[in-house]
Amino acid sequence: MKLNVYLAGEIHTSWREEIIAECEAQKLDITFTAPVTDHGASDDCGVEILGAEEDKFWHDSKGANLNSIRTRKAIKDADVVVVRFGEKYRQWNAAFDAGFAHALGKSLIVLQMDEHQHALKEVDAAAQAVCSTPSQVAKCLSYVLTGQLG
Amino acid sequence: MKLNVYLAGEIHTSWREEIIAECEAQKLDITFTAPVTDHGASDDCGVEILGAEEDKFWHDSKGANLNSIRTRKAIKDADVVVVRFGEKYRQWNAAFDAGFAHALGKSLIVLQMDEHQHALKEVDAAAQAVCSTPSQVAKCLSYVLTGQLG
Amino acid sequence: MKLNVYLAGEIHTSWREEIIAECEAQKLDITFTAPVTDHGASDDCGVEILGAEEDKFWHDSKGANLNSIRTRKAIKDADVVVVRFGEKYRQWNAAFDAGFAHALGKSLIVLQMDEHQHALKEVDAAAQAVCSTPSQVAKCLSYVLTGQLG
Amino acid sequence: MKLNVYLAGEIHTSWREEIIAECEAQKLDITFTAPVTDHGASDDCGVEILGAEEDKFWHDSKGANLNSIRTRKAIKDADVVVVRFGEKYRQWNAAFDAGFAHALGKSLIVLQMDEHQHALKEVDAAAQAVCSTPSQVAKCLSYVLTGQLG
Amino acid sequence: MKLNVYLAGEIHTSWREEIIAECEAQKLDITFTAPVTDHGASDDCGVEILGAEEDKFWHDSKGANLNSIRTRKAIKDADVVVVRFGEKYRQWNAAFDAGFAHALGKSLIVLQMDEHQHALKEVDAAAQAVCSTPSQVAKCLSYVLTGQLG
Amino acid sequence: MKLNVYLAGEIHTSWREEIIAECEAQKLDITFTAPVTDHGASDDCGVEILGAEEDKFWHDSKGANLNSIRTRKAIKDADVVVVRFGEKYRQWNAAFDAGFAHALGKSLIVLQMDEHQHALKEVDAAAQAVCSTPSQVAKCLSYVLTGQLG
Amino acid sequence: MKLNVYLAGEIHTSWREEIIAECEAQKLDITFTAPVTDHGASDDCGVEILGAEEDKFWHDSKGANLNSIRTRKAIKDADVVVVRFGEKYRQWNAAFDAGFAHALGKSLIVLQMDEHQHALKEVDAAAQAVCSTPSQVAKCLSYVLTGQLG
Amino acid sequence: MKLNVYLAGEIHTSWREEIIAECEAQKLDITFTAPVTDHGASDDCGVEILGAEEDKFWHDSKGANLNSIRTRKAIKDADVVVVRFGEKYRQWNAAFDAGFAHALGKSLIVLQMDEHQHALKEVDAAAQAVCSTPSQVAKCLSYVLTGQLG
């Protein structure tokens, strides 16, 4: 068995690298994908490539639409979608991706902070696992693939 | 033509009533559905009916799962999902519903505040209309049904 | 909102009647369906209509296939599938119906006995609510439809 | 032609190994997958990775949800799902997997004991083949792939 | 419960009328649909409405395409598709409809002649019931709806 | 049998009214839907309701997105989509609707001008009927519903 | 581009070998699959592996069900289904496969005899190409892959 | 991540080669597919392989149907569909492909001329990016794959 895992959500800390490193250390057969994690590129890609916009709304619209090509492709190809909710920002795109993935029948793993437990109850109810550390996510993926605990 | 419209998101202001009233005044053939909007009932329904939980996580899980029966049914039956992002709370469930609805091919109308424009860019990019007042939502629905502008 | 509810599983006690009675007392807008609950008719329908079989396997096969026309139609039309696991028999058809319904994205409510908790853990994990009395099922349905607790 | 075959159900006897050995002896191009077959790991994976639970229900719920990531992935990727019903336990998860697989249009092969014939009639009616020995299952797979008998 | 039943296949004997009469006598809540059963109209509809063709192939193509609007609509709306194979003609359209209906997950009832048993084995294997008289078909439908045997 | 028919494409001549009148004269049980046929409203609906745009591209984008709520709803509900290609304009939206409808498995009837035959060959190849007058379209619908020729 | 092509229908002449040879001579990147073409094995596989049946109906049912595992797998994996109608037998399974494939959105190529033209009109109307020689089928596949005519 | 990209639409200029060259220069992992771009072959393939037709309509119908095998296969396999609208011809097939692709949930990139902006507003509203040069398309694909701006 192989797994395709999409790592959705927060892009300002190293949680992706931690999960990937722990899985690679175990030589697990997992292909990881992610959104564009360069905040500046992600915000400006639309206008950089397709032409400037005066109105911030359309500046953002062009970028979000272009980014969605990557995001939708990656979610559709994924077996498991890990969604990270971090400390900062409103992160509605993370929750949007979780809803999108759930409707497509993807397995969901949520990586969250304790103080967000109540606010994430609807997302958690749709998830197969709720974690508080990247290492727990890696252990979930390892168990799913190998059937062995630690 | 008739429309089924699900009114998702914020439950602390009267935006649903305003949209419904404006549509009813025009005698539009629309069936509106909504999540449970009694905050207390929505939070406690799981433990009230199915038995108490000591751990807040499972208290919330039971409630969110029970509420999801209503939410998923309503979204699946809807032609249009209106998602309201308000002032308070993190509202990840609203964004989750939007992602779920979008994956099912439902039309999305977002009702948002100006200060949330950048944070909602991914949701807006998936939407057919982005509004800032309930009256604009009602006008969209009226136009879609009647083909006439005011 | 209206609900279509399929009452799957055990056919030897009055649990269906109890749920229906409690919902009717509240005048809830629910259409209930059920498998054929006459055990003899359900077992013999195939050979009675389509001709006798000497081999018990084909006797049962004809009946099960004929019954599946009703069962699949009812599950496909349902918003919610309630699955009852009772005291007697192996009840693999109940679990089969639950898996079938879950794959189609139907909401599941399990009605089970305490001693079966561990054996039903995979079914329960797919369910939106796990009940131990018919009255709890009725209360779930009432809450989903009305948004009100008792 | 290649086949992906998921071997669902009973985890306490060597039926999986027997089928795989017989197919490997014929060098058939089949990829076999299975649930986690270490009973202890399967029961405790949830709490081991995600934290202990006092209540047995949630202990089991966490484990069953985590295991479902593997099970659903494997069934979705499978061309054929073989479901084994053995001597012990209630095995509702096996029947649940069979119903889930059937709804997704997967071919089903049931491996059962004679005394369960009547109890499995609904599952058998949905199956393409009903076997009583692992060798019969292997012969079915060999025939499907090679088009040759023995 | 209500049923939509499409009566596919042979158009030269009164089998449809017999099934409908027997079901109406029992006041069963069934909506029956059928292909165009006027052989001449069915053959010539394309050229009559859309213009003559010199080549018989295109004459037939225009008619078959026009008839397919009705056939596909009726099969998609049906819960049960009854397919009658009669004495005359090659009846490939009947088998084509059966395969089409089966792929859409519709229940199949085959009404056939004894001498066709071997030739219909693939169609029968996909069916929920195989009948040799219209009355058996009516009894199947009656049982599916009412749960009672004659 | 009833039919839902969506009348897509050209909005500057009376072809819709002609089809509807001919069908109503025969009291056919057909529900007709159409895009917004007021050219001005259709072009300006977005900016009228949701706010002005300086850039023509976004002016059009807002309108087209809002109109798509109606169009997609109507096509999804339709059994048959009639697509009219007229004399003027490029009519890419008509061809887009045809492709969208075809991918959803809807029956297509094309109403075209002789001089467009070669340019429409890909659309015609996906259609069940190709007509040159509104009356032919009405006759097709009448035949599909009643099974009778004139 | 690569193609998966399923060669359905008649198993008593060398049409499959002719198509494959002509495509291989051009080194086209096509994977061909076919049903079991050993008539005896195809008829008896069920009882040989799963146990004898006295009744010819169940003898055939077991075989047809087992063969359907291969057939459905191959059709689901195919881009193009070629269906051959030959001189002998009723060949309802060929038409059934064509209907099944068409409902799944597969491209159909029919290989038929002139005298069957009228009887195959419904199948032909669903096809992308109708051929009278294996060489025409090979030329169609070659053109689809290479975009070049002979 | 890899991408499958279908290049639909206009076949008389070198826009496909420009996009492919720019992507290959960056060694992007993209598989490009396209319709048959030899205008003569595309027009005449049907009659060349399957036999001449006197009527231009059937000449074109045979060709369009044969070409659709390639087109549908390529669109179904694609992650992104780029649709080019050029200077000449009516190009309804390009818009048809865009509608077909959109209904299947494919990402759309439109490559258009400024003077067509208003006429393409419905297609553009369904697109993730609207470009005016082949280089912009290549930059979009490069960003989607690499997450980096030039």
Short mmCIF file of N, CA and C in Angstrom, two decimals, chain D residues 36-146:
data_model
loop_
_atom_site.label_atom_id
_atom_site.label_comp_id
_atom_site.label_asym_id
_atom_site.label_seq_id
_atom_site.Cartn_x
_atom_site.Cartn_y
_atom_site.Cartn_z
N VAL D 36 -5.44 -4.20 9.33
CA VAL D 36 -4.42 -4.55 10.32
C VAL D 36 -4.87 -5.85 10.99
N THR D 37 -4.00 -6.85 10.94
CA THR D 37 -4.40 -8.17 11.44
C THR D 37 -3.81 -8.48 12.81
N ASP D 38 -3.11 -7.54 13.41
CA ASP D 38 -2.63 -7.69 14.80
C ASP D 38 -3.77 -7.18 15.68
N HIS D 39 -4.47 -8.12 16.33
CA HIS D 39 -5.69 -7.77 17.07
C HIS D 39 -5.45 -6.69 18.12
N GLY D 40 -4.34 -6.81 18.84
CA GLY D 40 -4.04 -5.84 19.90
C GLY D 40 -3.81 -4.45 19.33
N ALA D 41 -2.98 -4.37 18.29
CA ALA D 41 -2.71 -3.07 17.68
C ALA D 41 -4.00 -2.47 17.14
N SER D 42 -4.80 -3.29 16.48
CA SER D 42 -6.05 -2.81 15.91
C SER D 42 -6.98 -2.25 16.98
N ASP D 43 -7.04 -2.89 18.13
CA ASP D 43 -7.92 -2.42 19.21
C ASP D 43 -7.40 -1.15 19.87
N ASP D 44 -6.09 -1.04 19.99
CA ASP D 44 -5.54 0.01 20.84
C ASP D 44 -4.88 1.16 20.07
N CYS D 45 -4.84 1.09 18.77
CA CYS D 45 -4.10 2.09 18.00
C CYS D 45 -4.55 3.52 18.31
N GLY D 46 -5.84 3.71 18.46
CA GLY D 46 -6.36 5.06 18.68
C GLY D 46 -5.80 5.68 19.95
N VAL D 47 -5.93 4.97 21.05
CA VAL D 47 -5.48 5.55 22.32
C VAL D 47 -3.96 5.57 22.42
N GLU D 48 -3.30 4.61 21.81
CA GLU D 48 -1.82 4.60 21.86
C GLU D 48 -1.26 5.86 21.20
N ILE D 49 -1.82 6.24 20.08
CA ILE D 49 -1.26 7.38 19.34
C ILE D 49 -1.88 8.70 19.76
N LEU D 50 -3.18 8.69 20.02
CA LEU D 50 -3.90 9.95 20.20
C LEU D 50 -4.26 10.26 21.64
N GLY D 51 -3.90 9.36 22.57
CA GLY D 51 -4.17 9.64 23.98
C GLY D 51 -5.24 8.72 24.56
N ALA D 52 -5.06 8.36 25.83
CA ALA D 52 -5.94 7.40 26.50
C ALA D 52 -7.35 7.93 26.69
N GLU D 53 -8.30 7.03 26.79
CA GLU D 53 -9.70 7.35 27.09
C GLU D 53 -10.17 6.47 28.25
N GLU D 54 -10.89 7.04 29.17
CA GLU D 54 -11.43 6.23 30.27
C GLU D 54 -12.61 5.38 29.81
N ASP D 55 -13.40 5.98 28.96
CA ASP D 55 -14.62 5.31 28.52
C ASP D 55 -14.28 4.35 27.37
N LYS D 56 -14.67 3.08 27.53
CA LYS D 56 -14.36 2.08 26.51
C LYS D 56 -14.95 2.46 25.15
N PHE D 57 -16.11 3.12 25.14
CA PHE D 57 -16.73 3.51 23.88
C PHE D 57 -15.81 4.41 23.07
N TRP D 58 -15.20 5.39 23.72
CA TRP D 58 -14.33 6.32 22.99
C TRP D 58 -12.97 5.70 22.69
N HIS D 59 -12.53 4.81 23.57
CA HIS D 59 -11.33 4.01 23.28
C HIS D 59 -11.53 3.29 21.94
N ASP D 60 -12.65 2.64 21.81
CA ASP D 60 -12.94 1.89 20.59
C ASP D 60 -13.20 2.80 19.39
N SER D 61 -13.86 3.90 19.65
CA SER D 61 -14.19 4.83 18.57
C SER D 61 -12.91 5.39 17.93
N LYS D 62 -11.96 5.79 18.78
CA LYS D 62 -10.70 6.32 18.24
C LYS D 62 -9.98 5.27 17.38
N GLY D 63 -9.97 4.04 17.87
CA GLY D 63 -9.29 2.99 17.12
C GLY D 63 -10.01 2.68 15.80
N ALA D 64 -11.32 2.55 15.88
CA ALA D 64 -12.08 2.19 14.67
C ALA D 64 -11.96 3.28 13.61
N ASN D 65 -11.97 4.53 14.04
CA ASN D 65 -11.82 5.62 13.08
C ASN D 65 -10.45 5.60 12.41
N LEU D 66 -9.43 5.36 13.20
CA LEU D 66 -8.08 5.33 12.63
C LEU D 66 -7.94 4.15 11.66
N ASN D 67 -8.45 3.00 12.07
CA ASN D 67 -8.39 1.84 11.18
C ASN D 67 -9.18 2.06 9.89
N SER D 68 -10.22 2.87 9.98
CA SER D 68 -11.06 3.06 8.78
C SER D 68 -10.29 3.78 7.67
N ILE D 69 -9.25 4.54 8.01
CA ILE D 69 -8.45 5.19 6.96
C ILE D 69 -7.84 4.14 6.05
N ARG D 70 -7.31 3.09 6.67
CA ARG D 70 -6.69 2.01 5.90
C ARG D 70 -7.74 1.18 5.15
N THR D 71 -8.81 0.86 5.83
CA THR D 71 -9.84 0.00 5.26
C THR D 71 -10.49 0.65 4.05
N ARG D 72 -10.90 1.89 4.18
CA ARG D 72 -11.59 2.57 3.08
C ARG D 72 -10.68 2.76 1.88
N LYS D 73 -9.43 3.15 2.16
CA LYS D 73 -8.45 3.30 1.08
C LYS D 73 -8.31 1.97 0.32
N ALA D 74 -8.18 0.90 1.06
CA ALA D 74 -7.95 -0.40 0.42
C ALA D 74 -9.18 -0.86 -0.37
N ILE D 75 -10.36 -0.65 0.17
CA ILE D 75 -11.58 -1.08 -0.55
C ILE D 75 -11.76 -0.23 -1.81
N LYS D 76 -11.53 1.08 -1.69
CA LYS D 76 -11.70 1.93 -2.87
C LYS D 76 -10.73 1.55 -3.99
N ASP D 77 -9.53 1.11 -3.63
CA ASP D 77 -8.53 0.74 -4.64
C ASP D 77 -8.74 -0.67 -5.18
N ALA D 78 -9.62 -1.45 -4.55
CA ALA D 78 -9.74 -2.87 -4.90
C ALA D 78 -10.64 -3.09 -6.11
N ASP D 79 -10.32 -4.12 -6.89
CA ASP D 79 -11.22 -4.62 -7.92
C ASP D 79 -12.15 -5.68 -7.33
N VAL D 80 -11.60 -6.46 -6.43
CA VAL D 80 -12.34 -7.56 -5.81
C VAL D 80 -12.15 -7.47 -4.30
N VAL D 81 -13.25 -7.64 -3.56
CA VAL D 81 -13.16 -7.71 -2.11
C VAL D 81 -13.59 -9.12 -1.68
N VAL D 82 -12.66 -9.83 -1.04
CA VAL D 82 -12.96 -11.14 -0.47
C VAL D 82 -13.31 -10.93 0.99
N VAL D 83 -14.47 -11.45 1.42
CA VAL D 83 -14.89 -11.26 2.81
C VAL D 83 -15.00 -12.62 3.48
N ARG D 84 -14.22 -12.81 4.54
CA ARG D 84 -14.18 -14.06 5.27
C ARG D 84 -15.00 -13.95 6.55
N PHE D 85 -15.98 -14.86 6.70
CA PHE D 85 -16.72 -14.97 7.95
C PHE D 85 -16.27 -16.26 8.64
N GLY D 86 -15.68 -16.12 9.84
CA GLY D 86 -15.11 -17.27 10.52
C GLY D 86 -15.98 -17.78 11.65
N GLU D 87 -15.36 -18.52 12.53
CA GLU D 87 -16.11 -19.21 13.59
C GLU D 87 -16.51 -18.29 14.72
N LYS D 88 -15.59 -17.40 15.06
CA LYS D 88 -15.77 -16.66 16.30
C LYS D 88 -16.17 -15.20 16.08
N TYR D 89 -16.65 -14.62 17.15
CA TYR D 89 -17.01 -13.19 17.18
C TYR D 89 -18.22 -12.89 16.27
N ARG D 90 -18.70 -11.67 16.40
CA ARG D 90 -19.92 -11.30 15.67
C ARG D 90 -19.61 -10.82 14.25
N GLN D 91 -18.43 -10.30 14.03
CA GLN D 91 -17.95 -10.00 12.67
C GLN D 91 -18.84 -9.03 11.90
N TRP D 92 -19.40 -8.07 12.63
CA TRP D 92 -20.23 -7.10 11.93
C TRP D 92 -19.40 -6.19 11.03
N ASN D 93 -18.14 -6.01 11.40
CA ASN D 93 -17.28 -5.20 10.54
C ASN D 93 -17.07 -5.86 9.17
N ALA D 94 -17.03 -7.19 9.13
CA ALA D 94 -16.88 -7.88 7.84
C ALA D 94 -18.10 -7.61 6.96
N ALA D 95 -19.28 -7.72 7.54
CA ALA D 95 -20.50 -7.49 6.77
C ALA D 95 -20.64 -6.02 6.38
N PHE D 96 -20.19 -5.14 7.27
CA PHE D 96 -20.20 -3.71 6.97
C PHE D 96 -19.29 -3.42 5.77
N ASP D 97 -18.10 -4.00 5.78
CA ASP D 97 -17.18 -3.82 4.64
C ASP D 97 -17.80 -4.37 3.35
N ALA D 98 -18.48 -5.49 3.44
CA ALA D 98 -19.11 -6.07 2.25
C ALA D 98 -20.17 -5.13 1.69
N GLY D 99 -20.99 -4.56 2.56
CA GLY D 99 -22.02 -3.62 2.09
C GLY D 99 -21.41 -2.37 1.48
N PHE D 100 -20.36 -1.89 2.14
CA PHE D 100 -19.65 -0.71 1.64
C PHE D 100 -19.07 -0.98 0.25
N ALA D 101 -18.41 -2.12 0.11
CA ALA D 101 -17.79 -2.49 -1.17
C ALA D 101 -18.84 -2.66 -2.26
N HIS D 102 -19.94 -3.31 -1.91
CA HIS D 102 -20.99 -3.55 -2.89
C HIS D 102 -21.57 -2.23 -3.41
N ALA D 103 -21.77 -1.29 -2.51
CA ALA D 103 -22.32 0.01 -2.94
C ALA D 103 -21.37 0.74 -3.89
N LEU D 104 -20.07 0.46 -3.76
CA LEU D 104 -19.09 1.09 -4.66
C LEU D 104 -18.90 0.30 -5.95
N GLY D 105 -19.66 -0.78 -6.13
CA GLY D 105 -19.59 -1.54 -7.37
C GLY D 105 -18.42 -2.52 -7.44
N LYS D 106 -17.83 -2.84 -6.31
CA LYS D 106 -16.73 -3.81 -6.29
C LYS D 106 -17.29 -5.22 -6.41
N SER D 107 -16.54 -6.11 -7.04
CA SER D 107 -16.92 -7.53 -7.05
C SER D 107 -16.66 -8.11 -5.67
N LEU D 108 -17.57 -8.98 -5.23
CA LEU D 108 -17.48 -9.59 -3.90
C LEU D 108 -17.29 -11.10 -4.01
N ILE D 109 -16.36 -11.64 -3.25
CA ILE D 109 -16.26 -13.09 -3.07
C ILE D 109 -16.38 -13.36 -1.58
N VAL D 110 -17.34 -14.21 -1.20
CA VAL D 110 -17.55 -14.52 0.21
C VAL D 110 -16.91 -15.87 0.51
N LEU D 111 -16.19 -15.92 1.62
CA LEU D 111 -15.58 -17.18 2.09
C LEU D 111 -16.23 -17.53 3.41
N GLN D 112 -17.08 -18.55 3.41
CA GLN D 112 -17.93 -18.78 4.58
C GLN D 112 -17.97 -20.24 5.02
N MET D 113 -18.56 -20.47 6.19
CA MET D 113 -18.73 -21.81 6.74
C MET D 113 -20.16 -22.27 6.44
N ASP D 114 -20.31 -23.55 6.24
CA ASP D 114 -21.62 -24.07 5.85
C ASP D 114 -22.72 -23.65 6.82
N GLU D 115 -22.41 -23.65 8.10
CA GLU D 115 -23.48 -23.37 9.07
C GLU D 115 -23.94 -21.91 9.03
N HIS D 116 -23.24 -21.08 8.35
CA HIS D 116 -23.64 -19.67 8.24
C HIS D 116 -24.43 -19.36 6.97
N GLN D 117 -24.73 -20.38 6.20
CA GLN D 117 -25.34 -20.14 4.88
C GLN D 117 -26.61 -19.28 4.97
N HIS D 118 -27.50 -19.64 5.85
CA HIS D 118 -28.77 -18.91 5.92
C HIS D 118 -28.55 -17.47 6.42
N ALA D 119 -27.68 -17.33 7.40
CA ALA D 119 -27.45 -16.01 8.00
C ALA D 119 -26.76 -15.06 7.02
N LEU D 120 -26.06 -15.61 6.06
CA LEU D 120 -25.33 -14.77 5.10
C LEU D 120 -26.07 -14.59 3.78
N LYS D 121 -27.32 -14.96 3.72
CA LYS D 121 -27.99 -14.99 2.41
C LYS D 121 -28.03 -13.63 1.73
N GLU D 122 -28.18 -12.55 2.48
CA GLU D 122 -28.20 -11.22 1.85
C GLU D 122 -26.81 -10.85 1.31
N VAL D 123 -25.79 -11.19 2.05
CA VAL D 123 -24.42 -10.90 1.57
C VAL D 123 -24.11 -11.77 0.35
N ASP D 124 -24.46 -13.04 0.43
CA ASP D 124 -24.21 -13.96 -0.69
C ASP D 124 -24.95 -13.50 -1.96
N ALA D 125 -26.16 -12.98 -1.78
CA ALA D 125 -26.94 -12.56 -2.95
C ALA D 125 -26.27 -11.39 -3.68
N ALA D 126 -25.45 -10.64 -2.97
CA ALA D 126 -24.74 -9.53 -3.60
C ALA D 126 -23.38 -9.96 -4.15
N ALA D 127 -22.98 -11.21 -3.87
CA ALA D 127 -21.64 -11.67 -4.22
C ALA D 127 -21.59 -12.30 -5.61
N GLN D 128 -20.40 -12.26 -6.21
CA GLN D 128 -20.18 -12.91 -7.51
C GLN D 128 -19.76 -14.37 -7.31
N ALA D 129 -19.26 -14.69 -6.13
CA ALA D 129 -18.89 -16.08 -5.85
C ALA D 129 -18.93 -16.33 -4.35
N VAL D 130 -19.40 -17.53 -3.97
CA VAL D 130 -19.46 -17.94 -2.56
C VAL D 130 -18.60 -19.20 -2.41
N CYS D 131 -17.57 -19.10 -1.59
CA CYS D 131 -16.60 -20.19 -1.45
C CYS D 131 -16.63 -20.77 -0.03
N SER D 132 -16.15 -22.01 0.09
CA SER D 132 -16.02 -22.59 1.44
C SER D 132 -14.57 -22.88 1.80
N THR D 133 -13.64 -22.72 0.89
CA THR D 133 -12.23 -22.91 1.22
C THR D 133 -11.39 -21.79 0.59
N PRO D 134 -10.26 -21.47 1.23
CA PRO D 134 -9.35 -20.47 0.64
C PRO D 134 -8.88 -20.90 -0.75
N SER D 135 -8.73 -22.16 -0.98
CA SER D 135 -8.27 -22.62 -2.28
C SER D 135 -9.29 -22.28 -3.38
N GLN D 136 -10.57 -22.38 -3.03
CA GLN D 136 -11.58 -21.98 -4.02
C GLN D 136 -11.46 -20.50 -4.37
N VAL D 137 -11.20 -19.68 -3.37
CA VAL D 137 -11.01 -18.25 -3.63
C VAL D 137 -9.83 -18.05 -4.58
N ALA D 138 -8.73 -18.72 -4.30
CA ALA D 138 -7.54 -18.59 -5.16
C ALA D 138 -7.85 -19.04 -6.57
N LYS D 139 -8.61 -20.14 -6.69
CA LYS D 139 -8.96 -20.63 -8.03
C LYS D 139 -9.85 -19.63 -8.76
N CYS D 140 -10.75 -18.99 -8.05
CA CYS D 140 -11.57 -17.94 -8.67
C CYS D 140 -10.69 -16.82 -9.20
N LEU D 141 -9.77 -16.36 -8.37
CA LEU D 141 -8.91 -15.24 -8.79
C LEU D 141 -8.04 -15.66 -9.97
N SER D 142 -7.53 -16.88 -9.92
CA SER D 142 -6.70 -17.37 -11.02
C SER D 142 -7.49 -17.42 -12.32
N TYR D 143 -8.72 -17.94 -12.23
CA TYR D 143 -9.56 -18.01 -13.44
C TYR D 143 -9.88 -16.62 -13.97
N VAL D 144 -10.23 -15.71 -13.09
CA VAL D 144 -10.57 -14.35 -13.52
C VAL D 144 -9.40 -13.71 -14.27
N LEU D 145 -8.19 -13.96 -13.78
CA LEU D 145 -7.01 -13.35 -14.40
C LEU D 145 -6.55 -14.06 -15.66
N THR D 146 -6.53 -15.39 -15.60
CA THR D 146 -5.93 -16.14 -16.71
C THR D 146 -6.94 -16.69 -17.70
#
